Tab-separated table of C-alpha atoms in Angstrom:
chain	number	residue	atom	x	y	z
A	4	LEU	CA	146.031	87.922	141.780
A	5	ALA	CA	146.480	89.940	144.775
A	6	LYS	CA	148.238	87.084	146.729
A	7	MET	CA	150.695	86.716	143.203
A	8	ARG	CA	150.953	90.770	143.323
A	9	SER	CA	151.911	90.555	146.647
A	10	GLN	CA	153.928	87.690	146.532
A	11	VAL	CA	156.107	87.942	143.214
A	12	PRO	CA	156.685	91.320	142.033
A	13	VAL	CA	155.996	91.892	138.390
A	14	ALA	CA	158.871	92.928	137.093
A	15	LEU	CA	161.334	89.688	138.683
A	16	LEU	CA	158.336	87.600	136.986
A	17	PHE	CA	159.001	89.151	133.566
A	18	ASN	CA	162.485	88.341	133.936
A	19	SER	CA	162.753	85.587	135.475
A	20	PRO	CA	164.337	81.818	133.669
A	21	LEU	CA	160.828	80.670	134.518
A	22	ALA	CA	159.239	83.595	131.190
A	23	TRP	CA	162.589	82.687	129.702
A	24	SER	CA	161.454	79.238	129.586
A	25	ILE	CA	157.349	79.998	128.799
A	26	ALA	CA	158.926	82.086	126.120
A	27	ARG	CA	161.249	78.619	124.248
A	28	ARG	CA	158.310	76.352	125.006
A	29	THR	CA	154.897	79.095	123.762
A	30	TYR	CA	157.800	79.920	120.421
A	31	ASP	CA	158.089	75.678	120.509
A	32	GLN	CA	154.638	74.945	120.226
A	33	GLU	CA	153.146	77.742	118.161
A	34	MET	CA	155.372	78.966	115.891
A	35	PRO	CA	158.167	77.676	115.744
A	36	PHE	CA	158.841	78.255	111.374
A	37	GLY	CA	159.362	82.295	111.890
A	38	SER	CA	161.821	83.921	113.530
A	39	PHE	CA	162.148	83.462	116.882
A	40	LEU	CA	164.088	87.069	118.190
A	41	HIS	CA	160.523	88.958	116.031
A	42	PHE	CA	158.582	86.224	117.676
A	43	PHE	CA	160.219	87.359	121.320
A	44	TRP	CA	160.313	90.630	121.290
A	45	ALA	CA	156.116	90.165	120.425
A	46	TRP	CA	156.069	87.802	123.005
A	47	ARG	CA	157.566	90.203	125.103
A	48	ALA	CA	155.361	93.370	124.457
A	49	LEU	CA	151.867	91.491	124.570
A	50	LEU	CA	152.546	89.826	128.260
A	51	GLY	CA	154.012	93.553	128.653
A	52	GLY	CA	150.139	94.573	128.178
A	53	LEU	CA	149.068	91.587	130.323
A	54	LEU	CA	150.284	92.304	133.225
A	55	ALA	CA	150.484	96.215	133.190
A	56	THR	CA	146.538	95.210	133.156
A	57	LEU	CA	147.213	92.931	136.709
A	58	GLU	CA	149.733	95.546	138.094
A	59	MET	CA	147.135	98.246	137.537
A	60	PRO	CA	145.270	99.022	141.408
A	61	VAL	CA	141.255	98.801	140.298
A	62	PRO	CA	139.789	101.613	141.606
A	63	LYS	CA	136.498	101.436	143.697
A	64	ALA	CA	133.204	101.708	141.515
A	65	LYS	CA	129.635	101.066	141.130
A	66	VAL	CA	129.850	100.212	137.839
A	67	TYR	CA	132.877	99.611	135.254
A	68	HIS	CA	132.729	100.652	132.102
A	69	THR	CA	134.835	99.432	128.577
A	70	ILE	CA	134.552	100.797	125.151
A	71	SER	CA	136.865	98.361	124.260
A	72	THR	CA	137.520	94.720	124.254
A	73	GLY	CA	141.134	95.510	124.265
A	74	TYR	CA	143.768	95.230	127.449
A	75	ALA	CA	140.417	98.268	128.725
A	76	GLY	CA	138.853	95.233	128.290
A	77	VAL	CA	140.706	92.842	130.429
A	78	LEU	CA	140.847	95.570	133.065
A	79	ALA	CA	137.145	95.897	133.187
A	80	ALA	CA	136.596	91.501	132.993
A	81	ARG	CA	139.194	91.795	136.602
A	82	ALA	CA	137.374	94.249	137.575
A	83	HIS	CA	133.792	92.441	137.752
A	84	LEU	CA	135.880	89.257	138.665
A	85	GLU	CA	137.381	90.373	141.895
A	86	THR	CA	134.742	93.326	143.120
A	87	GLY	CA	131.439	91.162	141.523
A	88	ARG	CA	130.420	94.615	140.226
A	89	PRO	CA	128.768	94.808	136.784
A	90	ALA	CA	130.968	95.864	133.623
A	91	LEU	CA	129.096	97.472	130.988
A	92	LEU	CA	131.250	96.846	127.473
A	93	THR	CA	130.266	98.930	124.834
A	94	GLU	CA	131.681	98.592	121.357
A	95	HIS	CA	130.828	100.963	118.497
A	96	GLY	CA	133.399	99.153	115.513
A	97	ILE	CA	134.044	95.769	116.768
A	98	TYR	CA	137.440	95.987	117.667
A	99	THR	CA	139.079	92.731	117.018
A	100	ASN	CA	138.236	93.818	113.293
A	101	GLU	CA	139.622	97.808	113.732
A	102	ARG	CA	142.741	95.721	114.933
A	103	ARG	CA	143.187	93.518	112.974
A	104	ILE	CA	142.868	95.523	109.986
A	105	GLU	CA	145.404	97.167	111.725
A	106	LEU	CA	147.996	94.322	112.166
A	107	LEU	CA	147.632	93.278	107.822
A	108	MET	CA	148.483	96.479	107.752
A	109	ALA	CA	150.950	97.314	109.397
A	110	ASP	CA	155.128	97.617	107.577
A	111	TRP	CA	156.042	97.209	112.114
A	112	VAL	CA	155.555	94.033	111.535
A	113	ALA	CA	157.817	91.239	110.163
A	114	ASP	CA	156.571	88.471	107.481
A	115	THR	CA	158.707	85.523	108.529
A	116	VAL	CA	157.082	82.762	106.972
A	117	ASP	CA	156.268	82.957	103.294
A	118	LYS	CA	152.918	81.505	103.247
A	119	GLY	CA	151.845	82.609	99.892
A	120	HIS	CA	148.454	82.368	97.865
A	121	ASN	CA	147.896	80.241	100.017
A	122	LEU	CA	144.985	80.396	102.526
A	123	GLY	CA	145.157	76.791	103.714
A	124	ASP	CA	148.375	77.042	106.075
A	125	ALA	CA	148.406	76.585	109.370
A	126	ARG	CA	151.876	78.012	110.994
A	127	LEU	CA	151.919	81.066	112.738
A	128	ASP	CA	153.755	84.501	111.303
A	129	LEU	CA	153.638	87.042	113.592
A	130	ARG	CA	149.910	88.766	112.328
A	131	ASP	CA	147.937	85.793	113.509
A	132	MET	CA	150.327	85.935	116.804
A	133	TRP	CA	148.731	89.505	117.240
A	134	ILE	CA	145.044	88.826	115.165
A	135	ARG	CA	145.351	85.492	117.807
A	136	ALA	CA	146.061	88.102	121.312
A	137	PHE	CA	143.236	91.057	120.406
A	138	GLU	CA	141.055	88.225	119.898
A	139	ALA	CA	141.723	86.067	123.057
A	140	TYR	CA	141.695	89.432	124.939
A	141	ALA	CA	138.220	89.776	123.373
A	142	ARG	CA	136.524	86.403	124.682
A	143	THR	CA	137.770	87.882	127.689
A	144	CYS	CA	136.181	90.772	127.763
A	145	TYR	CA	132.399	89.351	127.055
A	146	GLU	CA	132.871	86.364	128.963
A	147	GLY	CA	133.159	89.327	131.655
A	148	CYS	CA	131.309	92.052	131.213
A	149	THR	CA	127.365	91.757	132.252
A	150	ALA	CA	126.276	93.341	129.237
A	151	ILE	CA	127.579	94.175	125.715
A	152	VAL	CA	125.923	96.865	123.801
A	153	THR	CA	126.703	97.867	120.208
A	154	LEU	CA	124.791	100.583	117.768
A	155	TYR	CA	123.437	97.892	115.316
A	156	ALA	CA	123.023	94.674	114.676
A	157	ASP	CA	125.202	93.157	111.916
A	158	ASN	CA	128.292	93.873	114.787
A	159	GLN	CA	126.142	90.834	116.808
A	160	ALA	CA	127.267	88.038	114.947
A	161	ALA	CA	131.379	88.996	115.543
A	162	GLN	CA	130.706	89.451	118.661
A	163	ARG	CA	128.969	86.040	118.845
A	164	ALA	CA	131.822	84.512	117.105
A	165	LEU	CA	134.377	85.158	119.651
A	166	GLY	CA	131.813	84.175	122.667
A	167	ALA	CA	129.397	86.713	123.655
A	168	ALA	CA	126.672	85.297	125.279
A	169	GLU	CA	123.069	86.274	123.226
A	170	ASP	CA	121.586	87.052	126.099
A	171	LYS	CA	124.360	90.413	127.669
A	172	LEU	CA	123.427	91.689	124.291
A	173	ARG	CA	122.329	94.940	123.549
A	174	VAL	CA	121.654	97.274	120.426
A	175	ILE	CA	121.536	100.761	121.130
A	176	ALA	CA	122.286	102.869	118.135
A	177	ASN	CA	123.741	106.334	117.298
A	178	GLY	CA	120.977	109.597	117.874
A	179	ILE	CA	120.802	112.762	114.990
A	180	ASP	CA	119.429	116.054	116.717
A	181	LEU	CA	117.222	116.318	113.236
A	182	ALA	CA	116.277	119.948	113.910
A	183	ARG	CA	119.628	120.415	112.616
A	184	PHE	CA	119.677	120.210	109.365
A	185	ALA	CA	116.443	120.549	108.910
A	186	ASN	CA	116.486	124.257	107.844
A	187	LEU	CA	119.320	124.659	105.816
A	188	PRO	CA	119.548	126.887	102.885
A	189	THR	CA	118.721	125.461	99.682
A	190	HIS	CA	120.912	123.789	97.267
A	191	PRO	CA	122.680	127.502	95.428
A	192	SER	CA	121.626	127.777	91.257
A	193	GLY	CA	124.535	127.336	89.231
A	194	LEU	CA	127.194	125.825	90.087
A	195	PRO	CA	128.817	121.953	89.105
A	196	PRO	CA	127.628	118.756	90.430
A	197	THR	CA	129.118	118.459	93.756
A	198	VAL	CA	129.784	114.902	95.906
A	199	ALA	CA	131.807	114.774	98.227
A	200	LEU	CA	133.463	112.809	101.288
A	201	ILE	CA	132.921	113.620	104.635
A	202	GLY	CA	135.805	112.684	106.353
A	203	ARG	CA	139.377	112.052	107.976
A	204	VAL	CA	142.097	111.209	105.036
A	205	VAL	CA	143.295	108.786	106.825
A	206	PRO	CA	144.015	104.821	104.473
A	207	ILE	CA	141.013	102.989	106.386
A	208	LYS	CA	138.649	105.896	105.072
A	209	ASP	CA	140.420	104.743	101.032
A	210	VAL	CA	140.338	108.272	99.788
A	211	LYS	CA	142.965	106.699	97.253
A	212	THR	CA	139.323	105.257	95.627
A	213	PHE	CA	137.091	108.419	96.306
A	214	ILE	CA	139.891	110.056	94.433
A	215	THR	CA	139.483	107.336	91.378
A	216	ALA	CA	136.043	107.113	91.572
A	217	ALA	CA	136.188	110.928	90.821
A	218	GLY	CA	138.297	110.855	87.692
A	219	LEU	CA	136.605	108.204	86.441
A	220	LEU	CA	133.395	110.234	86.458
A	221	ARG	CA	134.719	112.892	85.045
A	222	GLN	CA	134.997	111.139	82.109
A	223	ARG	CA	131.399	111.117	82.151
A	224	ILE	CA	130.446	114.479	83.623
A	225	PRO	CA	133.606	116.984	82.898
A	226	ASP	CA	132.242	119.848	85.583
A	227	VAL	CA	132.410	117.865	88.838
A	228	LYS	CA	133.274	118.915	91.774
A	229	ALA	CA	134.478	116.360	94.573
A	230	LEU	CA	135.394	117.952	97.965
A	231	ILE	CA	137.364	115.909	100.867
A	232	LEU	CA	135.997	117.343	103.849
A	233	GLY	CA	137.727	115.942	106.522
A	234	PRO	CA	141.629	117.163	109.026
A	235	THR	CA	144.595	116.007	106.517
A	236	GLU	CA	147.401	115.698	109.657
A	237	GLU	CA	145.652	113.018	111.464
A	238	ASP	CA	148.573	111.031	108.985
A	239	PRO	CA	150.398	113.673	106.570
A	240	GLU	CA	151.948	110.469	104.523
A	241	TYR	CA	149.355	109.201	103.102
A	242	TYR	CA	147.494	113.233	102.811
A	243	ASP	CA	150.892	113.495	100.222
A	244	ALA	CA	150.042	110.456	98.549
A	245	CYS	CA	146.706	111.078	97.780
A	246	ALA	CA	147.997	114.059	97.384
A	247	ALA	CA	149.919	112.665	94.394
A	248	LEU	CA	147.457	111.226	93.092
A	249	VAL	CA	145.466	113.484	92.451
A	250	ARG	CA	147.904	115.690	90.303
A	251	GLU	CA	148.456	112.508	88.980
A	252	LEU	CA	145.501	112.074	87.373
A	253	ARG	CA	145.523	115.357	86.715
A	254	LEU	CA	142.007	116.288	89.317
A	255	GLU	CA	143.444	119.431	90.496
A	256	ASN	CA	140.711	121.300	88.780
A	257	CYS	CA	137.508	118.609	89.936
A	258	VAL	CA	139.588	117.333	93.631
A	259	THR	CA	139.536	119.794	96.882
A	260	PHE	CA	140.883	119.152	100.154
A	261	THR	CA	139.128	121.239	102.612
A	262	GLY	CA	140.590	120.218	105.635
A	263	GLN	CA	139.460	120.877	109.117
A	264	VAL	CA	135.064	122.411	108.148
A	265	ASN	CA	132.414	123.005	110.013
A	266	VAL	CA	130.129	120.912	107.290
A	267	LEU	CA	126.798	122.372	108.158
A	268	GLU	CA	128.462	125.349	105.911
A	269	TYR	CA	128.560	123.076	102.443
A	270	LEU	CA	125.862	120.224	102.367
A	271	SER	CA	123.899	122.701	100.771
A	272	GLN	CA	126.488	123.044	97.887
A	273	ILE	CA	126.821	118.729	98.003
A	274	ASP	CA	124.566	117.228	95.531
A	275	VAL	CA	125.377	113.473	96.790
A	276	VAL	CA	127.715	112.217	99.265
A	277	ALA	CA	130.268	109.518	99.115
A	278	LEU	CA	132.117	107.273	101.500
A	279	THR	CA	134.188	104.803	100.232
A	280	SER	CA	135.729	102.985	103.785
A	281	LEU	CA	137.755	99.725	104.044
A	282	SER	CA	135.249	99.441	107.774
A	283	GLU	CA	133.385	101.747	109.116
A	284	SER	CA	130.668	100.927	113.076
A	285	GLN	CA	127.528	103.693	112.329
A	286	PRO	CA	129.467	106.419	110.571
A	287	LEU	CA	127.169	109.575	111.830
A	288	VAL	CA	127.974	111.099	108.243
A	289	VAL	CA	125.655	108.826	106.631
A	290	LEU	CA	122.625	110.470	109.140
A	291	GLU	CA	123.426	113.178	108.331
A	292	ALA	CA	123.484	112.983	104.866
A	293	GLY	CA	119.634	111.742	104.955
A	294	ALA	CA	118.769	113.851	107.775
A	295	ALA	CA	119.804	116.947	105.504
A	296	GLY	CA	117.814	115.030	102.561
A	297	LEU	CA	120.910	113.415	100.442
A	298	PRO	CA	121.253	111.062	98.024
A	299	PHE	CA	124.189	109.058	99.519
A	300	VAL	CA	126.287	105.988	98.054
A	301	ALA	CA	129.224	104.844	100.422
A	302	THR	CA	130.614	100.568	101.125
A	303	ASP	CA	129.136	97.910	101.858
A	304	VAL	CA	130.693	98.585	106.003
A	305	GLY	CA	129.103	98.618	109.581
A	306	SER	CA	125.376	98.728	109.202
A	307	CYS	CA	126.433	101.311	105.346
A	308	ARG	CA	124.042	99.141	104.798
A	309	GLU	CA	120.401	98.872	107.500
A	310	ILE	CA	120.833	103.187	106.943
A	311	ILE	CA	121.140	103.368	103.506
A	312	GLU	CA	118.239	100.007	103.409
A	313	GLY	CA	116.422	100.951	106.262
């Protein structure tokens, strides 16, 4: 790699007739049913990221550490190959799964192949191309890393599926300070029944499902209160959609967005904590609710089942 970088500047390689020829042949082989224009610019973006990891100088170190299997993971694998030093991966959530969800929800990726509902259609489209690229980065990272650490055992099935060797796999679970939750004030008498979602107001937390559930719960418990404890500014468009759903379901007197708060100040007011996420790793909020003695209802994602069922 070092020899190639010294002989051929990446910018020249990237914009050469050879690169154009490779792009055309790759399109013909991999995605001939889709738009070449969309393919070409996606190919440029993905190749540009890879070439950037080739150009970046590797700092001298005794150990290299990456927290994801994306471009950072590729760079860690390269550092290990070039220096012989160990490279460690600590993967809280499975990065390829997170990117897959993000890509399936993304409106910036054009759908150029109409597959309908046919899961057996082998034709590749742009989303498939992006997903396969990140899966390839993961395979490279898993192969190049000396140890692969995650938060809980179920994560390892996804890592094995992408080539992680069994003797590299480790689990180091999250920890919390139990003393912070040991002496919380008792639940004040006279408060209405209260359920809370603790988390950011973003699509992956599926706050809309929590709001809908609050509407169903109010039919059975008319005075129930539903709190959404977390920042609302990360995705203003999604927050506006959630607020609109509250108005549509006429839940203004039931659902409250608190914004960023000190959760410890609210735990004594809550009867049940809920999590409606589409994807999680090992959510601290579930551990903290348990430490505070609060029951928890969660979607079956990440390590939620492991935590709740022991």
